[in-house]
Amino acid sequence: MYDGDIELGRNDACWCGSGKKYKKCHMEFDERLQRLAEQGEQVPARALLKTPQDIEGIKRSAEVNVGVLDLVAERIGAGVATEQIDQWVHDYTVEHGAIPAPLDFEGYPKSVCTSVNEVVCHGIPDEDEVLRDGDIVNIDCSTVKDGYFSDSSRMFCIGDVSPEKADLVRVTKEAVEAGLAAVKPWGHLGDIGAVVNAYAKDHGYTVVREFGGHGIGNEFHEEPFVSFVTKPGTGMVLAPGLCFTIEPMINMGKARIDMSDPNGWTVRTKDGLPTAQWEVQLVVTDDGYELLSW
Ligand code: MF3
Ligand code: CO
């Protein structure tokens, strides 16, 4: 087969776990992928395609992930230390039978990323970092439950933020929505990055190149890498069952980032200007996509 996986017989049980015969289930689907691969398209390996059972598991994980962010939304405000947010996330997640995916991930010390103002991503919660009126902050939550991963992030405006910062936060959210509208089964991953980038650029912003979205579900980070500096019609074919995040980091100033923080994690804008990010997780379906975490 195109991905080196075994070829099923027509009457074998389908790989997706439907219980149907292969010929009545995913045989034509696999033939389509095979043809695309032969035409030189980049097609997802079968191992990346989520079965209905996988999607159920991811949804149970995402239910906790969305719940965590809803809880943060209720409580966040001026005077809250980012360390406090870490505790809310940790406790809610564990109380719901799940584990915060960032904790101990490649040595990451906390349960959530809290990225304030000029911090692009991977801000580490700290008891000395207290949110103040006028801050914008990204809260990035990721959950693993029964082996299934979910991941989404939201921006929060603390008190009265400047119109410039509020616009950045709003436009970044709209860019993600434009990206979602570009998700078409059998389309290309590059279609998404192209519209996100154009949307940001039209508003005078820039898009971070070094970080992006990712496949997710059975692992925290799977293929493909989801760039937001892409051309339409390029990149992986969006086969139904592909599950990934859309999470552009959009800067008010220049796109360049600074990764020199001694903690090894925290990424900032090089020019010190504010940056924003929203993240959603979705699965491609036969007629569009389904949002799994937000
Ligand atoms: N949640 C981030 C993402 O969207 C990953 C953070 S890794 C961590 O992919 F270790 F910093 F948490
Ligand atoms: Co992510």
mmCIF file of C-alpha atoms and ligand atoms in Angstrom:
data_model
loop_
_atom_site.group_PDB
_atom_site.id
_atom_site.type_symbol
_atom_site.label_atom_id
_atom_site.label_comp_id
_atom_site.label_asym_id
_atom_site.label_seq_id
_atom_site.Cartn_x
_atom_site.Cartn_y
_atom_site.Cartn_z
ATOM 1 C CA MET A 1 0.000 0.000 0.000
ATOM 2 C CA TYR A 2 0.998 3.654 -0.391
ATOM 3 C CA ASP A 3 2.244 3.843 3.191
ATOM 4 C CA GLY A 4 3.889 0.421 3.280
ATOM 5 C CA ASP A 5 1.082 -0.930 5.471
ATOM 6 C CA ILE A 6 -0.395 -4.359 4.694
ATOM 7 C CA GLU A 7 -2.935 -4.714 1.900
ATOM 8 C CA LEU A 8 -6.277 -6.092 3.109
ATOM 9 C CA GLY A 9 -8.317 -8.661 1.170
ATOM 10 C CA ARG A 10 -11.705 -7.481 -0.156
ATOM 11 C CA ASN A 11 -13.567 -9.656 2.325
ATOM 12 C CA ASP A 12 -11.355 -8.950 5.331
ATOM 13 C CA ALA A 13 -12.731 -6.845 8.178
ATOM 14 C CA CYS A 14 -12.005 -3.171 7.535
ATOM 15 C CA TRP A 15 -9.091 -1.574 9.405
ATOM 16 C CA CYS A 16 -11.341 1.153 10.830
ATOM 17 C CA GLY A 17 -13.066 -1.224 13.238
ATOM 18 C CA SER A 18 -16.532 -0.804 11.688
ATOM 19 C CA GLY A 19 -16.939 -4.590 11.526
ATOM 20 C CA LYS A 20 -17.795 -4.241 7.821
ATOM 21 C CA LYS A 21 -15.981 -5.986 5.004
ATOM 22 C CA TYR A 22 -13.100 -3.962 3.584
ATOM 23 C CA LYS A 23 -14.721 -3.765 0.125
ATOM 24 C CA LYS A 24 -17.891 -2.248 1.673
ATOM 25 C CA CYS A 25 -15.967 0.159 3.885
ATOM 26 C CA HIS A 26 -12.562 1.800 3.281
ATOM 27 C CA MET A 27 -11.395 -0.048 0.144
ATOM 28 C CA GLU A 28 -12.327 2.729 -2.294
ATOM 29 C CA PHE A 29 -10.983 5.284 0.158
ATOM 30 C CA ASP A 30 -7.602 3.516 0.268
ATOM 31 C CA GLU A 31 -7.576 3.223 -3.524
ATOM 32 C CA ARG A 32 -8.110 6.960 -3.772
ATOM 33 C CA LEU A 33 -5.170 7.607 -1.439
ATOM 34 C CA GLN A 34 -3.066 5.138 -3.389
ATOM 35 C CA ARG A 35 -3.803 6.961 -6.667
ATOM 36 C CA LEU A 36 -2.998 10.333 -5.091
ATOM 37 C CA ALA A 37 0.282 8.948 -3.741
ATOM 38 C CA GLU A 38 1.165 7.699 -7.228
ATOM 39 C CA GLN A 39 0.467 11.186 -8.572
ATOM 40 C CA GLY A 40 3.083 12.505 -6.175
ATOM 41 C CA GLU A 41 0.703 13.922 -3.573
ATOM 42 C CA GLN A 42 1.648 13.812 0.083
ATOM 43 C CA VAL A 43 -0.949 11.511 1.644
ATOM 44 C CA PRO A 44 -1.367 10.634 5.329
ATOM 45 C CA ALA A 45 -0.259 7.182 6.438
ATOM 46 C CA ARG A 46 -3.165 5.042 7.613
ATOM 47 C CA ALA A 47 -1.767 5.193 11.158
ATOM 48 C CA LEU A 48 -2.618 8.915 11.237
ATOM 49 C CA LEU A 49 -6.271 8.379 10.301
ATOM 50 C CA LYS A 50 -8.563 8.199 13.316
ATOM 51 C CA THR A 51 -11.122 5.412 13.533
ATOM 52 C CA PRO A 52 -14.586 6.090 14.992
ATOM 53 C CA GLN A 53 -13.325 4.524 18.223
ATOM 54 C CA ASP A 54 -10.309 6.849 18.309
ATOM 55 C CA ILE A 55 -12.574 9.850 17.764
ATOM 56 C CA GLU A 56 -14.793 8.802 20.674
ATOM 57 C CA GLY A 57 -11.697 8.594 22.883
ATOM 58 C CA ILE A 58 -10.404 11.981 21.714
ATOM 59 C CA LYS A 59 -13.818 13.509 22.434
ATOM 60 C CA ARG A 60 -13.766 12.216 26.015
ATOM 61 C CA SER A 61 -10.334 13.770 26.445
ATOM 62 C CA ALA A 62 -11.444 17.023 24.812
ATOM 63 C CA GLU A 63 -14.449 17.236 27.110
ATOM 64 C CA VAL A 64 -11.993 17.671 29.996
ATOM 65 C CA ASN A 65 -9.775 20.032 27.990
ATOM 66 C CA VAL A 66 -12.683 22.321 27.083
ATOM 67 C CA GLY A 67 -13.931 22.115 30.677
ATOM 68 C CA VAL A 68 -10.551 23.292 31.953
ATOM 69 C CA LEU A 69 -10.586 26.317 29.660
ATOM 70 C CA ASP A 70 -14.175 27.139 30.591
ATOM 71 C CA LEU A 71 -13.148 27.066 34.255
ATOM 72 C CA VAL A 72 -10.171 29.351 33.579
ATOM 73 C CA ALA A 73 -12.508 31.704 31.692
ATOM 74 C CA GLU A 74 -14.729 32.002 34.771
ATOM 75 C CA ARG A 75 -11.898 32.732 37.186
ATOM 76 C CA ILE A 76 -9.153 34.600 35.332
ATOM 77 C CA GLY A 77 -8.669 38.314 35.983
ATOM 78 C CA ALA A 78 -6.361 41.006 37.316
ATOM 79 C CA GLY A 79 -4.498 39.919 40.448
ATOM 80 C CA VAL A 80 -4.389 36.233 39.513
ATOM 81 C CA ALA A 81 -0.897 34.698 39.420
ATOM 82 C CA THR A 82 -0.187 32.376 36.496
ATOM 83 C CA GLU A 83 0.863 29.771 39.073
ATOM 84 C CA GLN A 84 -2.720 29.872 40.352
ATOM 85 C CA ILE A 85 -4.007 29.062 36.851
ATOM 86 C CA ASP A 86 -1.634 26.098 36.756
ATOM 87 C CA GLN A 87 -3.196 24.782 39.945
ATOM 88 C CA TRP A 88 -6.755 25.162 38.613
ATOM 89 C CA VAL A 89 -5.785 23.308 35.446
ATOM 90 C CA HIS A 90 -3.968 20.554 37.278
ATOM 91 C CA ASP A 91 -6.683 19.963 39.868
ATOM 92 C CA TYR A 92 -9.642 20.058 37.461
ATOM 93 C CA THR A 93 -7.886 17.709 35.028
ATOM 94 C CA VAL A 94 -6.937 15.161 37.665
ATOM 95 C CA GLU A 95 -10.383 15.335 39.282
ATOM 96 C CA HIS A 96 -11.845 14.419 35.885
ATOM 97 C CA GLY A 97 -9.735 11.285 35.523
ATOM 98 C CA ALA A 98 -7.198 12.798 33.142
ATOM 99 C CA ILE A 99 -3.600 14.036 33.148
ATOM 100 C CA PRO A 100 -2.335 17.450 31.996
ATOM 101 C CA ALA A 101 -0.304 16.511 28.901
ATOM 102 C CA PRO A 102 2.375 19.234 29.336
ATOM 103 C CA LEU A 103 3.410 18.042 32.815
ATOM 104 C CA ASP A 104 6.846 16.363 32.451
ATOM 105 C CA PHE A 105 6.510 16.514 28.650
ATOM 106 C CA GLU A 106 10.143 16.731 27.518
ATOM 107 C CA GLY A 107 10.918 18.150 30.953
ATOM 108 C CA TYR A 108 8.246 20.863 30.938
ATOM 109 C CA PRO A 109 7.670 21.659 34.643
ATOM 110 C CA LYS A 110 3.995 22.685 34.756
ATOM 111 C CA SER A 111 0.490 21.607 33.659
ATOM 112 C CA VAL A 112 -0.334 24.470 31.301
ATOM 113 C CA CYS A 113 1.356 27.192 29.249
ATOM 114 C CA THR A 114 0.536 30.800 30.206
ATOM 115 C CA SER A 115 1.912 33.255 27.670
ATOM 116 C CA VAL A 116 1.517 36.940 28.564
ATOM 117 C CA ASN A 117 1.788 39.934 26.156
ATOM 118 C CA GLU A 118 5.052 39.522 24.190
ATOM 119 C CA VAL A 119 5.375 35.828 25.073
ATOM 120 C CA VAL A 120 4.677 33.887 21.871
ATOM 121 C CA CYS A 121 4.257 30.463 23.500
ATOM 122 C CA HIS A 122 5.441 28.136 26.294
ATOM 123 C CA GLY A 123 5.209 30.707 29.070
ATOM 124 C CA ILE A 124 5.763 28.849 32.341
ATOM 125 C CA PRO A 125 3.341 29.598 35.193
ATOM 126 C CA ASP A 126 5.015 31.400 38.070
ATOM 127 C CA GLU A 127 3.815 32.611 41.468
ATOM 128 C CA ASP A 128 5.597 35.941 40.884
ATOM 129 C CA GLU A 129 3.824 36.589 37.601
ATOM 130 C CA VAL A 130 0.572 38.349 38.462
ATOM 131 C CA LEU A 131 -1.853 39.314 35.693
ATOM 132 C CA ARG A 132 -2.507 43.042 35.483
ATOM 133 C CA ASP A 133 -5.098 45.275 33.915
ATOM 134 C CA GLY A 134 -4.251 45.633 30.213
ATOM 135 C CA ASP A 135 -2.503 42.261 29.797
ATOM 136 C CA ILE A 136 -3.393 39.778 27.105
ATOM 137 C CA VAL A 137 -2.668 36.136 27.905
ATOM 138 C CA ASN A 138 -2.843 32.834 26.087
ATOM 139 C CA ILE A 139 -3.828 29.801 28.154
ATOM 140 C CA ASP A 140 -2.797 26.631 26.322
ATOM 141 C CA CYS A 141 -4.290 23.428 27.761
ATOM 142 C CA SER A 142 -3.585 19.888 26.676
ATOM 143 C CA THR A 143 -5.083 16.761 28.183
ATOM 144 C CA VAL A 144 -4.467 13.046 27.978
ATOM 145 C CA LYS A 145 -7.297 10.737 28.982
ATOM 146 C CA ASP A 146 -7.260 6.953 28.516
ATOM 147 C CA GLY A 147 -4.355 7.452 26.104
ATOM 148 C CA TYR A 148 -6.133 10.035 23.932
ATOM 149 C CA PHE A 149 -4.838 13.584 23.520
ATOM 150 C CA SER A 150 -6.634 16.904 23.180
ATOM 151 C CA ASP A 151 -5.163 20.384 22.855
ATOM 152 C CA SER A 152 -6.610 23.886 22.555
ATOM 153 C CA SER A 153 -5.873 27.397 23.712
ATOM 154 C CA ARG A 154 -7.671 30.693 24.141
ATOM 155 C CA MET A 155 -6.713 34.322 24.648
ATOM 156 C CA PHE A 156 -7.984 36.339 27.578
ATOM 157 C CA CYS A 157 -8.014 40.115 27.854
ATOM 158 C CA ILE A 158 -7.428 41.262 31.438
ATOM 159 C CA GLY A 159 -9.501 44.331 32.324
ATOM 160 C CA ASP A 160 -9.144 47.244 29.947
ATOM 161 C CA VAL A 161 -6.707 46.345 27.197
ATOM 162 C CA SER A 162 -5.588 48.825 24.564
ATOM 163 C CA PRO A 163 -7.577 48.859 21.308
ATOM 164 C CA GLU A 164 -4.394 47.683 19.514
ATOM 165 C CA LYS A 165 -4.092 44.590 21.703
ATOM 166 C CA ALA A 166 -7.827 43.886 21.561
ATOM 167 C CA ASP A 167 -7.678 44.026 17.758
ATOM 168 C CA LEU A 168 -4.747 41.605 17.682
ATOM 169 C CA VAL A 169 -6.650 39.128 19.856
ATOM 170 C CA ARG A 170 -9.824 39.422 17.761
ATOM 171 C CA VAL A 171 -8.084 39.217 14.383
ATOM 172 C CA THR A 172 -6.093 36.166 15.500
ATOM 173 C CA LYS A 173 -9.357 34.426 16.419
ATOM 174 C CA GLU A 174 -10.853 35.401 13.079
ATOM 175 C CA ALA A 175 -7.749 34.032 11.324
ATOM 176 C CA VAL A 176 -8.359 30.639 12.951
ATOM 177 C CA GLU A 177 -12.002 30.788 11.841
ATOM 178 C CA ALA A 178 -10.880 31.578 8.289
ATOM 179 C CA GLY A 179 -8.471 28.623 8.521
ATOM 180 C CA LEU A 180 -11.295 26.332 9.627
ATOM 181 C CA ALA A 181 -13.415 27.450 6.680
ATOM 182 C CA ALA A 182 -10.569 26.315 4.394
ATOM 183 C CA VAL A 183 -10.655 22.730 5.720
ATOM 184 C CA LYS A 184 -12.060 20.674 2.843
ATOM 185 C CA PRO A 185 -11.949 16.886 2.672
ATOM 186 C CA TRP A 186 -9.449 15.886 -0.051
ATOM 187 C CA GLY A 187 -8.131 19.458 -0.116
ATOM 188 C CA HIS A 188 -4.648 20.368 1.069
ATOM 189 C CA LEU A 189 -3.169 21.353 4.401
ATOM 190 C CA GLY A 190 -1.457 24.318 2.747
ATOM 191 C CA ASP A 191 -4.872 25.851 1.964
ATOM 192 C CA ILE A 192 -5.334 26.502 5.688
ATOM 193 C CA GLY A 193 -1.998 28.212 6.293
ATOM 194 C CA ALA A 194 -2.454 30.315 3.172
ATOM 195 C CA VAL A 195 -5.748 31.849 4.340
ATOM 196 C CA VAL A 196 -4.545 32.317 7.925
ATOM 197 C CA ASN A 197 -1.463 34.101 6.653
ATOM 198 C CA ALA A 198 -3.381 36.285 4.230
ATOM 199 C CA TYR A 199 -5.847 37.252 6.958
ATOM 200 C CA ALA A 200 -3.060 38.252 9.360
ATOM 201 C CA LYS A 201 -1.173 40.140 6.658
ATOM 202 C CA ASP A 202 -4.310 42.038 5.559
ATOM 203 C CA HIS A 203 -4.478 43.420 9.109
ATOM 204 C CA GLY A 204 -0.810 44.431 9.142
ATOM 205 C CA TYR A 205 0.351 41.531 11.311
ATOM 206 C CA THR A 206 2.948 38.800 10.834
ATOM 207 C CA VAL A 207 2.841 35.049 11.428
ATOM 208 C CA VAL A 208 5.432 33.075 13.386
ATOM 209 C CA ARG A 209 7.162 30.531 11.137
ATOM 210 C CA GLU A 210 8.987 28.319 13.631
ATOM 211 C CA PHE A 211 5.923 26.990 15.476
ATOM 212 C CA GLY A 212 2.618 25.709 14.215
ATOM 213 C CA GLY A 213 -0.092 23.138 14.605
ATOM 214 C CA HIS A 214 0.299 19.397 14.567
ATOM 215 C CA GLY A 215 -1.433 16.091 14.162
ATOM 216 C CA ILE A 216 -2.753 14.805 17.486
ATOM 217 C CA GLY A 217 -4.862 12.024 18.985
ATOM 218 C CA ASN A 218 -2.907 8.929 19.872
ATOM 219 C CA GLU A 219 0.157 11.068 20.619
ATOM 220 C CA PHE A 220 0.517 14.677 21.784
ATOM 221 C CA HIS A 221 2.304 15.668 18.593
ATOM 222 C CA GLU A 222 1.886 13.629 15.427
ATOM 223 C CA GLU A 223 2.449 14.397 11.772
ATOM 224 C CA PRO A 224 1.710 16.635 9.962
ATOM 225 C CA PHE A 225 3.336 19.887 11.058
ATOM 226 C CA VAL A 226 0.722 22.582 10.382
ATOM 227 C CA SER A 227 2.501 25.679 9.128
ATOM 228 C CA PHE A 228 0.756 29.009 8.649
ATOM 229 C CA VAL A 229 3.167 30.182 6.000
ATOM 230 C CA THR A 230 2.086 27.930 3.136
ATOM 231 C CA LYS A 231 0.809 28.072 -0.415
ATOM 232 C CA PRO A 232 -2.641 26.779 -1.382
ATOM 233 C CA GLY A 233 -2.717 23.350 -2.998
ATOM 234 C CA THR A 234 0.458 22.223 -1.215
ATOM 235 C CA GLY A 235 1.143 19.904 1.704
ATOM 236 C CA MET A 236 -0.669 16.856 2.990
ATOM 237 C CA VAL A 237 -3.980 15.787 1.481
ATOM 238 C CA LEU A 238 -6.800 16.331 4.001
ATOM 239 C CA ALA A 239 -8.149 12.788 4.038
ATOM 240 C CA PRO A 240 -11.186 12.232 6.286
ATOM 241 C CA GLY A 241 -9.953 10.931 9.644
ATOM 242 C CA LEU A 242 -6.952 13.254 9.803
ATOM 243 C CA CYS A 243 -6.924 15.013 13.194
ATOM 244 C CA PHE A 244 -4.822 18.108 13.851
ATOM 245 C CA THR A 245 -4.681 21.561 15.432
ATOM 246 C CA ILE A 246 -4.887 25.035 13.929
ATOM 247 C CA GLU A 247 -2.895 27.338 16.214
ATOM 248 C CA PRO A 248 -1.253 30.321 14.546
ATOM 249 C CA MET A 249 0.884 32.693 16.567
ATOM 250 C CA ILE A 250 0.300 36.165 15.181
ATOM 251 C CA ASN A 251 2.533 39.131 16.009
ATOM 252 C CA MET A 252 1.672 42.824 16.088
ATOM 253 C CA GLY A 253 5.195 43.642 14.883
ATOM 254 C CA LYS A 254 7.819 41.551 13.140
ATOM 255 C CA ALA A 255 7.642 37.774 12.811
ATOM 256 C CA ARG A 256 11.054 37.126 14.359
ATOM 257 C CA ILE A 257 11.143 35.333 17.711
ATOM 258 C CA ASP A 258 13.609 35.090 20.580
ATOM 259 C CA MET A 259 14.223 31.620 21.982
ATOM 260 C CA SER A 260 17.099 32.542 24.289
ATOM 261 C CA ASP A 261 15.250 32.324 27.619
ATOM 262 C CA PRO A 262 17.475 30.332 29.981
ATOM 263 C CA ASN A 263 14.482 28.227 31.073
ATOM 264 C CA GLY A 264 14.698 26.563 27.658
ATOM 265 C CA TRP A 265 10.998 27.034 26.927
ATOM 266 C CA THR A 266 9.643 30.553 26.894
ATOM 267 C CA VAL A 267 9.502 32.107 23.429
ATOM 268 C CA ARG A 268 9.150 35.880 22.978
ATOM 269 C CA THR A 269 8.775 38.261 20.072
ATOM 270 C CA LYS A 270 12.188 39.623 19.105
ATOM 271 C CA ASP A 271 10.863 43.208 18.959
ATOM 272 C CA GLY A 272 9.029 42.886 22.287
ATOM 273 C CA LEU A 273 5.651 43.725 20.732
ATOM 274 C CA PRO A 274 2.510 41.781 21.704
ATOM 275 C CA THR A 275 1.531 38.474 20.120
ATOM 276 C CA ALA A 276 -1.611 36.339 20.202
ATOM 277 C CA GLN A 277 -2.628 32.739 19.581
ATOM 278 C CA TRP A 278 -5.821 30.711 19.519
ATOM 279 C CA GLU A 279 -5.808 26.944 19.084
ATOM 280 C CA VAL A 280 -8.504 24.526 18.004
ATOM 281 C CA GLN A 281 -8.400 20.782 17.337
ATOM 282 C CA LEU A 282 -10.454 19.167 14.596
ATOM 283 C CA VAL A 283 -10.950 15.991 12.616
ATOM 284 C CA VAL A 284 -11.563 16.030 8.861
ATOM 285 C CA THR A 285 -14.880 14.369 7.978
ATOM 286 C CA ASP A 286 -16.478 13.216 4.704
ATOM 287 C CA ASP A 287 -18.239 16.537 4.318
ATOM 288 C CA GLY A 288 -16.042 19.026 6.175
ATOM 289 C CA TYR A 289 -14.638 18.871 9.674
ATOM 290 C CA GLU A 290 -15.735 18.375 13.249
ATOM 291 C CA LEU A 291 -14.378 20.647 15.968
ATOM 292 C CA LEU A 292 -13.088 18.521 18.860
ATOM 293 C CA SER A 293 -11.455 21.010 21.211
ATOM 294 C CA TRP A 294 -11.527 24.803 21.417
HETATM 295 N N1 MF3 B 1 0.188 22.929 23.914
HETATM 296 C C1 MF3 B 1 1.315 23.142 23.034
HETATM 297 C C2 MF3 B 1 0.851 22.879 21.620
HETATM 298 O O1 MF3 B 1 -0.086 23.479 21.237
HETATM 299 C C3 MF3 B 1 2.452 22.279 23.403
HETATM 300 C C4 MF3 B 1 3.076 22.704 24.626
HETATM 301 S S1 MF3 B 1 4.371 21.680 25.003
HETATM 302 C C5 MF3 B 1 4.658 22.084 26.585
HETATM 303 O O2 MF3 B 1 1.338 22.088 20.885
HETATM 304 F F1 MF3 B 1 5.446 21.192 27.050
HETATM 305 F F2 MF3 B 1 5.173 23.297 26.616
HETATM 306 F F3 MF3 B 1 3.550 22.087 27.229
HETATM 307 CO CO CO B 2 -1.001 22.256 19.945
#
